[in-house]
Amino acid sequence: MKQIQKDFETRFTGWAFVLGALLLWLGWALSPHHIGEYIKASDFEAIGENVWTWIWMYRVHIFGWVTMGIALFALVSVTARKPFRVIILPGAGMVIIGTFSLAIANAYYYNFGAWGVGQTSGMTATEISTFMNDILFTNQYVTCFIRFGRIFSGVGLVLLGYAFLKWHIVSKWLGWFTLLLGLAAMGIILSIPDNFEIYKPLFHVKVVWLIAMGFMILKQGVNLPKVSN
């Protein structure tokens, strides 16, 4: 028996997903420079060419990750009831942990990128090389945040996708989209851990997933059928 919930709670959840997607993608698309897996000396020169635009777009991007976390918390508040919660809670929890790991890593790039512009201004090539060596270990730590954030998110998406399909909480195609996105995220990180470029398209796929989640929840609400325990 279907029990469609479509009310203020689902509207807030849906718009949170859409807003998170827009902030994430616009912050990325409008940024005048993109840092790779590691901060390099050449990044400071590129950022310095339009530093304030870069700073504001990074702020928008980081708030996209934060808003994505809010959307997932809202989704949990709507759907985490017996018996769905046994999979929804750990699934959304893992995605939230991964999302905030990525937010923290991006905050590092934002802070060090802007700070490094001033620090390296007027330095010789030798001095810049010494400066980069000094932040090498921090670079390595942040790379771990990026990788673990992605793989934690992948695990959570697999669980969410399974829950969506098992109880038909959202459209079947969206359940498969969620599950396959999680598997792709996990698979790429586990099988190709050192190739940053290969993972890049999944960021855009995740934005599409956020938009799909948002609009489907706004349009159809969530289905919370009565299930015998």
PDB file of N, CA, C and O in Angstrom, residues 140-212:
ATOM      1  N   GLN A 140      49.522  15.895   1.273  1.00  0.00           N
ATOM      2  CA  GLN A 140      49.262  14.458   1.325  1.00  0.00           C
ATOM      3  C   GLN A 140      48.057  14.136   2.202  1.00  0.00           C
ATOM      4  O   GLN A 140      47.217  13.295   1.859  1.00  0.00           O
ATOM      5  N   TYR A 141      47.964  14.806   3.369  1.00  0.00           N
ATOM      6  CA  TYR A 141      46.839  14.567   4.260  1.00  0.00           C
ATOM      7  C   TYR A 141      45.521  14.919   3.568  1.00  0.00           C
ATOM      8  O   TYR A 141      44.532  14.194   3.681  1.00  0.00           O
ATOM      9  N   VAL A 142      45.513  16.048   2.870  1.00  0.00           N
ATOM     10  CA  VAL A 142      44.281  16.501   2.221  1.00  0.00           C
ATOM     11  C   VAL A 142      43.879  15.557   1.094  1.00  0.00           C
ATOM     12  O   VAL A 142      42.694  15.308   0.871  1.00  0.00           O
ATOM     13  N   THR A 143      44.850  15.005   0.390  1.00  0.00           N
ATOM     14  CA  THR A 143      44.550  14.023  -0.643  1.00  0.00           C
ATOM     15  C   THR A 143      43.823  12.819  -0.045  1.00  0.00           C
ATOM     16  O   THR A 143      42.897  12.264  -0.655  1.00  0.00           O
ATOM     17  N   CYS A 144      44.213  12.430   1.168  1.00  0.00           N
ATOM     18  CA  CYS A 144      43.519  11.335   1.855  1.00  0.00           C
ATOM     19  C   CYS A 144      42.077  11.725   2.164  1.00  0.00           C
ATOM     20  O   CYS A 144      41.165  10.901   2.028  1.00  0.00           O
ATOM     21  N   PHE A 145      41.845  12.971   2.600  1.00  0.00           N
ATOM     22  CA  PHE A 145      40.487  13.433   2.840  1.00  0.00           C
ATOM     23  C   PHE A 145      39.647  13.328   1.572  1.00  0.00           C
ATOM     24  O   PHE A 145      38.487  12.909   1.611  1.00  0.00           O
ATOM     25  N   ILE A 146      40.230  13.721   0.441  1.00  0.00           N
ATOM     26  CA  ILE A 146      39.515  13.659  -0.833  1.00  0.00           C
ATOM     27  C   ILE A 146      39.141  12.214  -1.160  1.00  0.00           C
ATOM     28  O   ILE A 146      37.983  11.903  -1.491  1.00  0.00           O
ATOM     29  N   ARG A 147      40.097  11.304  -1.078  1.00  0.00           N
ATOM     30  CA  ARG A 147      39.849   9.907  -1.451  1.00  0.00           C
ATOM     31  C   ARG A 147      38.869   9.236  -0.507  1.00  0.00           C
ATOM     32  O   ARG A 147      37.940   8.543  -0.942  1.00  0.00           O
ATOM     33  N   PHE A 148      39.065   9.443   0.805  1.00  0.00           N
ATOM     34  CA  PHE A 148      38.158   8.817   1.754  1.00  0.00           C
ATOM     35  C   PHE A 148      36.768   9.443   1.668  1.00  0.00           C
ATOM     36  O   PHE A 148      35.761   8.745   1.812  1.00  0.00           O
ATOM     37  N   GLY A 149      36.702  10.750   1.435  1.00  0.00           N
ATOM     38  CA  GLY A 149      35.404  11.390   1.263  1.00  0.00           C
ATOM     39  C   GLY A 149      34.641  10.799   0.103  1.00  0.00           C
ATOM     40  O   GLY A 149      33.420  10.555   0.188  1.00  0.00           O
ATOM     41  N   ARG A 150      35.317  10.527  -0.973  1.00  0.00           N
ATOM     42  CA  ARG A 150      34.666   9.960  -2.153  1.00  0.00           C
ATOM     43  C   ARG A 150      34.231   8.516  -1.915  1.00  0.00           C
ATOM     44  O   ARG A 150      33.121   8.120  -2.292  1.00  0.00           O
ATOM     45  N   ILE A 151      35.093   7.737  -1.309  1.00  0.00           N
ATOM     46  CA  ILE A 151      34.746   6.324  -1.128  1.00  0.00           C
ATOM     47  C   ILE A 151      33.677   6.154  -0.046  1.00  0.00           C
ATOM     48  O   ILE A 151      32.781   5.308  -0.159  1.00  0.00           O
ATOM     49  N   PHE A 152      33.722   6.971   1.019  1.00  0.00           N
ATOM     50  CA  PHE A 152      32.665   6.921   2.031  1.00  0.00           C
ATOM     51  C   PHE A 152      31.323   7.290   1.407  1.00  0.00           C
ATOM     52  O   PHE A 152      30.299   6.652   1.668  1.00  0.00           O
ATOM     53  N   SER A 153      31.341   8.332   0.572  1.00  0.00           N
ATOM     54  CA  SER A 153      30.111   8.727  -0.121  1.00  0.00           C
ATOM     55  C   SER A 153      29.608   7.592  -1.007  1.00  0.00           C
ATOM     56  O   SER A 153      28.398   7.336  -1.082  1.00  0.00           O
ATOM     57  N   GLY A 154      30.535   6.925  -1.681  1.00  0.00           N
ATOM     58  CA  GLY A 154      30.149   5.810  -2.546  1.00  0.00           C
ATOM     59  C   GLY A 154      29.470   4.692  -1.787  1.00  0.00           C
ATOM     60  O   GLY A 154      28.430   4.171  -2.220  1.00  0.00           O
ATOM     61  N   VAL A 155      30.025   4.327  -0.636  1.00  0.00           N
ATOM     62  CA  VAL A 155      29.415   3.278   0.199  1.00  0.00           C
ATOM     63  C   VAL A 155      27.999   3.692   0.607  1.00  0.00           C
ATOM     64  O   VAL A 155      27.047   2.906   0.531  1.00  0.00           O
ATOM     65  N   GLY A 156      27.865   4.937   1.044  1.00  0.00           N
ATOM     66  CA  GLY A 156      26.554   5.422   1.461  1.00  0.00           C
ATOM     67  C   GLY A 156      25.540   5.443   0.327  1.00  0.00           C
ATOM     68  O   GLY A 156      24.368   5.090   0.524  1.00  0.00           O
ATOM     69  N   LEU A 157      25.977   5.829  -0.866  1.00  0.00           N
ATOM     70  CA  LEU A 157      25.066   5.862  -2.013  1.00  0.00           C
ATOM     71  C   LEU A 157      24.595   4.460  -2.393  1.00  0.00           C
ATOM     72  O   LEU A 157      23.443   4.280  -2.790  1.00  0.00           O
ATOM     73  N   VAL A 158      25.477   3.479  -2.261  1.00  0.00           N
ATOM     74  CA  VAL A 158      25.071   2.093  -2.527  1.00  0.00           C
ATOM     75  C   VAL A 158      23.962   1.677  -1.556  1.00  0.00           C
ATOM     76  O   VAL A 158      22.950   1.085  -1.959  1.00  0.00           O
ATOM     77  N   LEU A 159      24.141   1.988  -0.283  1.00  0.00           N
ATOM     78  CA  LEU A 159      23.116   1.644   0.707  1.00  0.00           C
ATOM     79  C   LEU A 159      21.807   2.391   0.444  1.00  0.00           C
ATOM     80  O   LEU A 159      20.722   1.806   0.513  1.00  0.00           O
ATOM     81  N   LEU A 160      21.910   3.699   0.140  1.00  0.00           N
ATOM     82  CA  LEU A 160      20.711   4.472  -0.153  1.00  0.00           C
ATOM     83  C   LEU A 160      19.989   3.919  -1.384  1.00  0.00           C
ATOM     84  O   LEU A 160      18.759   3.776  -1.389  1.00  0.00           O
ATOM     85  N   GLY A 161      20.776   3.634  -2.431  1.00  0.00           N
ATOM     86  CA  GLY A 161      20.186   3.088  -3.644  1.00  0.00           C
ATOM     87  C   GLY A 161      19.462   1.778  -3.376  1.00  0.00           C
ATOM     88  O   GLY A 161      18.357   1.547  -3.891  1.00  0.00           O
ATOM     89  N   TYR A 162      20.066   0.930  -2.555  1.00  0.00           N
ATOM     90  CA  TYR A 162      19.433  -0.351  -2.207  1.00  0.00           C
ATOM     91  C   TYR A 162      18.120  -0.109  -1.458  1.00  0.00           C
ATOM     92  O   TYR A 162      17.101  -0.760  -1.733  1.00  0.00           O
ATOM     93  N   ALA A 163      18.136   0.831  -0.514  1.00  0.00           N
ATOM     94  CA  ALA A 163      16.912   1.136   0.236  1.00  0.00           C
ATOM     95  C   ALA A 163      15.830   1.697  -0.686  1.00  0.00           C
ATOM     96  O   ALA A 163      14.657   1.329  -0.578  1.00  0.00           O
ATOM     97  N   PHE A 164      16.223   2.593  -1.595  1.00  0.00           N
ATOM     98  CA  PHE A 164      15.252   3.156  -2.540  1.00  0.00           C
ATOM     99  C   PHE A 164      14.588   2.063  -3.370  1.00  0.00           C
ATOM    100  O   PHE A 164      13.382   2.091  -3.611  1.00  0.00           O
ATOM    101  N   LEU A 165      15.400   1.105  -3.819  1.00  0.00           N
ATOM    102  CA  LEU A 165      14.866   0.032  -4.662  1.00  0.00           C
ATOM    103  C   LEU A 165      14.040  -0.966  -3.857  1.00  0.00           C
ATOM    104  O   LEU A 165      12.993  -1.432  -4.314  1.00  0.00           O
ATOM    105  N   LYS A 166      14.508  -1.292  -2.675  1.00  0.00           N
ATOM    106  CA  LYS A 166      13.831  -2.306  -1.853  1.00  0.00           C
ATOM    107  C   LYS A 166      12.417  -1.868  -1.479  1.00  0.00           C
ATOM    108  O   LYS A 166      11.472  -2.667  -1.528  1.00  0.00           O
ATOM    109  N   TRP A 167      12.271  -0.582  -1.112  1.00  0.00           N
ATOM    110  CA  TRP A 167      10.968  -0.112  -0.633  1.00  0.00           C
ATOM    111  C   TRP A 167      10.293   0.868  -1.600  1.00  0.00           C
ATOM    112  O   TRP A 167       9.279   1.467  -1.247  1.00  0.00           O
ATOM    113  N   HIS A 168      10.883   1.070  -2.783  1.00  0.00           N
ATOM    114  CA  HIS A 168      10.280   1.949  -3.803  1.00  0.00           C
ATOM    115  C   HIS A 168      10.029   3.355  -3.246  1.00  0.00           C
ATOM    116  O   HIS A 168       8.987   3.967  -3.510  1.00  0.00           O
ATOM    117  N   ILE A 169      11.019   3.846  -2.480  1.00  0.00           N
ATOM    118  CA  ILE A 169      10.872   5.155  -1.822  1.00  0.00           C
ATOM    119  C   ILE A 169      10.847   6.283  -2.851  1.00  0.00           C
ATOM    120  O   ILE A 169      10.128   7.274  -2.700  1.00  0.00           O
ATOM    121  N   VAL A 170      11.643   6.145  -3.896  1.00  0.00           N
ATOM    122  CA  VAL A 170      11.618   7.074  -5.031  1.00  0.00           C
ATOM    123  C   VAL A 170      11.476   6.237  -6.299  1.00  0.00           C
ATOM    124  O   VAL A 170      11.409   5.008  -6.249  1.00  0.00           O
ATOM    125  N   SER A 171      11.445   6.905  -7.457  1.00  0.00           N
ATOM    126  CA  SER A 171      11.310   6.189  -8.723  1.00  0.00           C
ATOM    127  C   SER A 171      12.409   5.147  -8.879  1.00  0.00           C
ATOM    128  O   SER A 171      13.545   5.352  -8.439  1.00  0.00           O
ATOM    129  N   LYS A 172      12.060   4.047  -9.526  1.00  0.00           N
ATOM    130  CA  LYS A 172      12.996   2.932  -9.669  1.00  0.00           C
ATOM    131  C   LYS A 172      14.278   3.350 -10.372  1.00  0.00           C
ATOM    132  O   LYS A 172      15.375   2.965  -9.955  1.00  0.00           O
ATOM    133  N   TRP A 173      14.172   4.186 -11.424  1.00  0.00           N
ATOM    134  CA  TRP A 173      15.382   4.597 -12.160  1.00  0.00           C
ATOM    135  C   TRP A 173      16.308   5.423 -11.283  1.00  0.00           C
ATOM    136  O   TRP A 173      17.533   5.331 -11.394  1.00  0.00           O
ATOM    137  N   LEU A 174      15.717   6.218 -10.350  1.00  0.00           N
ATOM    138  CA  LEU A 174      16.543   7.028  -9.455  1.00  0.00           C
ATOM    139  C   LEU A 174      17.233   6.143  -8.418  1.00  0.00           C
ATOM    140  O   LEU A 174      18.372   6.424  -8.008  1.00  0.00           O
ATOM    141  N   GLY A 175      16.557   5.074  -8.008  1.00  0.00           N
ATOM    142  CA  GLY A 175      17.198   4.117  -7.113  1.00  0.00           C
ATOM    143  C   GLY A 175      18.404   3.465  -7.765  1.00  0.00           C
ATOM    144  O   GLY A 175      19.476   3.351  -7.156  1.00  0.00           O
ATOM    145  N   TRP A 176      18.251   3.041  -9.033  1.00  0.00           N
ATOM    146  CA  TRP A 176      19.382   2.453  -9.758  1.00  0.00           C
ATOM    147  C   TRP A 176      20.482   3.474  -9.993  1.00  0.00           C
ATOM    148  O   TRP A 176      21.683   3.157  -9.904  1.00  0.00           O
ATOM    149  N   PHE A 177      20.106   4.708 -10.322  1.00  0.00           N
ATOM    150  CA  PHE A 177      21.087   5.783 -10.517  1.00  0.00           C
ATOM    151  C   PHE A 177      21.927   5.957  -9.257  1.00  0.00           C
ATOM    152  O   PHE A 177      23.162   6.038  -9.308  1.00  0.00           O
ATOM    153  N   THR A 178      21.262   5.991  -8.099  1.00  0.00           N
ATOM    154  CA  THR A 178      21.959   6.169  -6.820  1.00  0.00           C
ATOM    155  C   THR A 178      22.914   5.012  -6.547  1.00  0.00           C
ATOM    156  O   THR A 178      24.090   5.228  -6.190  1.00  0.00           O
ATOM    157  N   LEU A 179      22.437   3.799  -6.724  1.00  0.00           N
ATOM    158  CA  LEU A 179      23.258   2.617  -6.445  1.00  0.00           C
ATOM    159  C   LEU A 179      24.459   2.538  -7.382  1.00  0.00           C
ATOM    160  O   LEU A 179      25.598   2.300  -6.938  1.00  0.00           O
ATOM    161  N   LEU A 180      24.248   2.773  -8.689  1.00  0.00           N
ATOM    162  CA  LEU A 180      25.339   2.670  -9.661  1.00  0.00           C
ATOM    163  C   LEU A 180      26.356   3.795  -9.485  1.00  0.00           C
ATOM    164  O   LEU A 180      27.562   3.588  -9.672  1.00  0.00           O
ATOM    165  N   LEU A 181      25.887   4.997  -9.107  1.00  0.00           N
ATOM    166  CA  LEU A 181      26.817   6.095  -8.832  1.00  0.00           C
ATOM    167  C   LEU A 181      27.729   5.735  -7.665  1.00  0.00           C
ATOM    168  O   LEU A 181      28.944   5.987  -7.697  1.00  0.00           O
ATOM    169  N   GLY A 182      27.143   5.129  -6.625  1.00  0.00           N
ATOM    170  CA  GLY A 182      27.955   4.706  -5.482  1.00  0.00           C
ATOM    171  C   GLY A 182      28.973   3.652  -5.855  1.00  0.00           C
ATOM    172  O   GLY A 182      30.137   3.716  -5.447  1.00  0.00           O
ATOM    173  N   LEU A 183      28.564   2.675  -6.653  1.00  0.00           N
ATOM    174  CA  LEU A 183      29.486   1.627  -7.086  1.00  0.00           C
ATOM    175  C   LEU A 183      30.612   2.212  -7.940  1.00  0.00           C
ATOM    176  O   LEU A 183      31.772   1.808  -7.815  1.00  0.00           O
ATOM    177  N   ALA A 184      30.271   3.164  -8.827  1.00  0.00           N
ATOM    178  CA  ALA A 184      31.299   3.785  -9.674  1.00  0.00           C
ATOM    179  C   ALA A 184      32.301   4.555  -8.831  1.00  0.00           C
ATOM    180  O   ALA A 184      33.517   4.484  -9.066  1.00  0.00           O
ATOM    181  N   ALA A 185      31.808   5.302  -7.836  1.00  0.00           N
ATOM    182  CA  ALA A 185      32.703   6.069  -6.963  1.00  0.00           C
ATOM    183  C   ALA A 185      33.660   5.146  -6.217  1.00  0.00           C
ATOM    184  O   ALA A 185      34.873   5.398  -6.161  1.00  0.00           O
ATOM    185  N   MET A 186      33.137   4.075  -5.653  1.00  0.00           N
ATOM    186  CA  MET A 186      33.976   3.122  -4.937  1.00  0.00           C
ATOM    187  C   MET A 186      34.964   2.439  -5.875  1.00  0.00           C
ATOM    188  O   MET A 186      36.149   2.294  -5.562  1.00  0.00           O
ATOM    189  N   GLY A 187      34.465   2.006  -7.030  1.00  0.00           N
ATOM    190  CA  GLY A 187      35.301   1.248  -7.957  1.00  0.00           C
ATOM    191  C   GLY A 187      36.481   2.035  -8.471  1.00  0.00           C
ATOM    192  O   GLY A 187      37.607   1.517  -8.553  1.00  0.00           O
ATOM    193  N   ILE A 188      36.242   3.312  -8.821  1.00  0.00           N
ATOM    194  CA  ILE A 188      37.335   4.128  -9.364  1.00  0.00           C
ATOM    195  C   ILE A 188      38.403   4.375  -8.303  1.00  0.00           C
ATOM    196  O   ILE A 188      39.607   4.262  -8.577  1.00  0.00           O
ATOM    197  N   ILE A 189      37.988   4.707  -7.090  1.00  0.00           N
ATOM    198  CA  ILE A 189      38.963   4.980  -6.030  1.00  0.00           C
ATOM    199  C   ILE A 189      39.742   3.722  -5.655  1.00  0.00           C
ATOM    200  O   ILE A 189      40.958   3.756  -5.443  1.00  0.00           O
ATOM    201  N   LEU A 190      39.058   2.582  -5.571  1.00  0.00           N
ATOM    202  CA  LEU A 190      39.730   1.351  -5.164  1.00  0.00           C
ATOM    203  C   LEU A 190      40.645   0.794  -6.253  1.00  0.00           C
ATOM    204  O   LEU A 190      41.713   0.257  -5.959  1.00  0.00           O
ATOM    205  N   SER A 191      40.225   0.923  -7.506  1.00  0.00           N
ATOM    206  CA  SER A 191      41.006   0.312  -8.592  1.00  0.00           C
ATOM    207  C   SER A 191      42.038   1.256  -9.205  1.00  0.00           C
ATOM    208  O   SER A 191      43.060   0.812  -9.708  1.00  0.00           O
ATOM    209  N   ILE A 192      41.753   2.571  -9.154  1.00  0.00           N
ATOM    210  CA  ILE A 192      42.691   3.543  -9.746  1.00  0.00           C
ATOM    211  C   ILE A 192      42.905   4.657  -8.724  1.00  0.00           C
ATOM    212  O   ILE A 192      42.426   5.780  -8.901  1.00  0.00           O
ATOM    213  N   PRO A 193      43.618   4.391  -7.637  1.00  0.00           N
ATOM    214  CA  PRO A 193      43.690   5.357  -6.538  1.00  0.00           C
ATOM    215  C   PRO A 193      44.509   6.609  -6.829  1.00  0.00           C
ATOM    216  O   PRO A 193      44.383   7.592  -6.126  1.00  0.00           O
ATOM    217  N   ASP A 194      45.347   6.586  -7.832  1.00  0.00           N
ATOM    218  CA  ASP A 194      46.264   7.703  -8.040  1.00  0.00           C
ATOM    219  C   ASP A 194      45.995   8.499  -9.310  1.00  0.00           C
ATOM    220  O   ASP A 194      46.843   9.240  -9.770  1.00  0.00           O
ATOM    221  N   ASN A 195      44.812   8.345  -9.890  1.00  0.00           N
ATOM    222  CA  ASN A 195      44.517   9.084 -11.117  1.00  0.00           C
ATOM    223  C   ASN A 195      43.345  10.025 -10.867  1.00  0.00           C
ATOM    224  O   ASN A 195      42.188   9.648 -10.955  1.00  0.00           O
ATOM    225  N   PHE A 196      43.672  11.271 -10.543  1.00  0.00           N
ATOM    226  CA  PHE A 196      42.686  12.279 -10.189  1.00  0.00           C
ATOM    227  C   PHE A 196      41.757  12.601 -11.355  1.00  0.00           C
ATOM    228  O   PHE A 196      40.567  12.821 -11.176  1.00  0.00           O
ATOM    229  N   GLU A 197      42.306  12.620 -12.566  1.00  0.00           N
ATOM    230  CA  GLU A 197      41.538  13.053 -13.733  1.00  0.00           C
ATOM    231  C   GLU A 197      40.385  12.111 -14.039  1.00  0.00           C
ATOM    232  O   GLU A 197      39.320  12.546 -14.468  1.00  0.00           O
ATOM    233  N   ILE A 198      40.582  10.811 -13.847  1.00  0.00           N
ATOM    234  CA  ILE A 198      39.540   9.844 -14.187  1.00  0.00           C
ATOM    235  C   ILE A 198      38.301  10.046 -13.316  1.00  0.00           C
ATOM    236  O   ILE A 198      37.177   9.824 -13.758  1.00  0.00           O
ATOM    237  N   TYR A 199      38.490  10.499 -12.085  1.00  0.00           N
ATOM    238  CA  TYR A 199      37.352  10.661 -11.183  1.00  0.00           C
ATOM    239  C   TYR A 199      36.562  11.938 -11.478  1.00  0.00           C
ATOM    240  O   TYR A 199      35.393  12.032 -11.128  1.00  0.00           O
ATOM    241  N   LYS A 200      37.182  12.911 -12.134  1.00  0.00           N
ATOM    242  CA  LYS A 200      36.545  14.218 -12.306  1.00  0.00           C
ATOM    243  C   LYS A 200      35.120  14.167 -12.847  1.00  0.00           C
ATOM    244  O   LYS A 200      34.238  14.868 -12.340  1.00  0.00           O
ATOM    245  N   PRO A 201      34.830  13.349 -13.889  1.00  0.00           N
ATOM    246  CA  PRO A 201      33.450  13.339 -14.412  1.00  0.00           C
ATOM    247  C   PRO A 201      32.406  12.951 -13.370  1.00  0.00           C
ATOM    248  O   PRO A 201      31.250  13.372 -13.465  1.00  0.00           O
ATOM    249  N   LEU A 202      32.799  12.163 -12.355  1.00  0.00           N
ATOM    250  CA  LEU A 202      31.826  11.743 -11.350  1.00  0.00           C
ATOM    251  C   LEU A 202      31.323  12.908 -10.507  1.00  0.00           C
ATOM    252  O   LEU A 202      30.217  12.855  -9.962  1.00  0.00           O
ATOM    253  N   PHE A 203      32.128  13.956 -10.397  1.00  0.00           N
ATOM    254  CA  PHE A 203      31.645  15.154  -9.697  1.00  0.00           C
ATOM    255  C   PHE A 203      30.414  15.709 -10.411  1.00  0.00           C
ATOM    256  O   PHE A 203      29.399  16.034  -9.787  1.00  0.00           O
ATOM    257  N   HIS A 204      30.478  15.795 -11.725  1.00  0.00           N
ATOM    258  CA  HIS A 204      29.355  16.325 -12.501  1.00  0.00           C
ATOM    259  C   HIS A 204      28.164  15.365 -12.461  1.00  0.00           C
ATOM    260  O   HIS A 204      27.006  15.805 -12.420  1.00  0.00           O
ATOM    261  N   VAL A 205      28.450  14.053 -12.446  1.00  0.00           N
ATOM    262  CA  VAL A 205      27.370  13.072 -12.337  1.00  0.00           C
ATOM    263  C   VAL A 205      26.683  13.221 -10.977  1.00  0.00           C
ATOM    264  O   VAL A 205      25.450  13.118 -10.872  1.00  0.00           O
ATOM    265  N   LYS A 206      27.466  13.490  -9.934  1.00  0.00           N
ATOM    266  CA  LYS A 206      26.873  13.674  -8.601  1.00  0.00           C
ATOM    267  C   LYS A 206      25.975  14.905  -8.578  1.00  0.00           C
ATOM    268  O   LYS A 206      24.904  14.890  -7.939  1.00  0.00           O
ATOM    269  N   VAL A 207      26.380  15.964  -9.268  1.00  0.00           N
ATOM    270  CA  VAL A 207      25.533  17.161  -9.358  1.00  0.00           C
ATOM    271  C   VAL A 207      24.213  16.817 -10.051  1.00  0.00           C
ATOM    272  O   VAL A 207      23.138  17.246  -9.613  1.00  0.00           O
ATOM    273  N   VAL A 208      24.289  16.035 -11.125  1.00  0.00           N
ATOM    274  CA  VAL A 208      23.074  15.600 -11.821  1.00  0.00           C
ATOM    275  C   VAL A 208      22.199  14.777 -10.878  1.00  0.00           C
ATOM    276  O   VAL A 208      20.961  14.929 -10.852  1.00  0.00           O
ATOM    277  N   TRP A 209      22.823  13.904 -10.076  1.00  0.00           N
ATOM    278  CA  TRP A 209      22.074  13.092  -9.107  1.00  0.00           C
ATOM    279  C   TRP A 209      21.366  13.983  -8.089  1.00  0.00           C
ATOM    280  O   TRP A 209      20.182  13.754  -7.775  1.00  0.00           O
ATOM    281  N   LEU A 210      22.044  15.006  -7.596  1.00  0.00           N
ATOM    282  CA  LEU A 210      21.430  15.923  -6.640  1.00  0.00           C
ATOM    283  C   LEU A 210      20.216  16.620  -7.246  1.00  0.00           C
ATOM    284  O   LEU A 210      19.165  16.745  -6.606  1.00  0.00           O
ATOM    285  N   ILE A 211      20.358  17.086  -8.486  1.00  0.00           N
ATOM    286  CA  ILE A 211      19.240  17.752  -9.157  1.00  0.00           C
ATOM    287  C   ILE A 211      18.082  16.773  -9.363  1.00  0.00           C
ATOM    288  O   ILE A 211      16.911  17.105  -9.129  1.00  0.00           O
ATOM    289  N   ALA A 212      18.417  15.544  -9.797  1.00  0.00           N
ATOM    290  CA  ALA A 212      17.378  14.532 -10.008  1.00  0.00           C
ATOM    291  C   ALA A 212      16.652  14.221  -8.702  1.00  0.00           C
ATOM    292  O   ALA A 212      15.415  14.140  -8.662  1.00  0.00           O
TER     293      ALA A 212
END
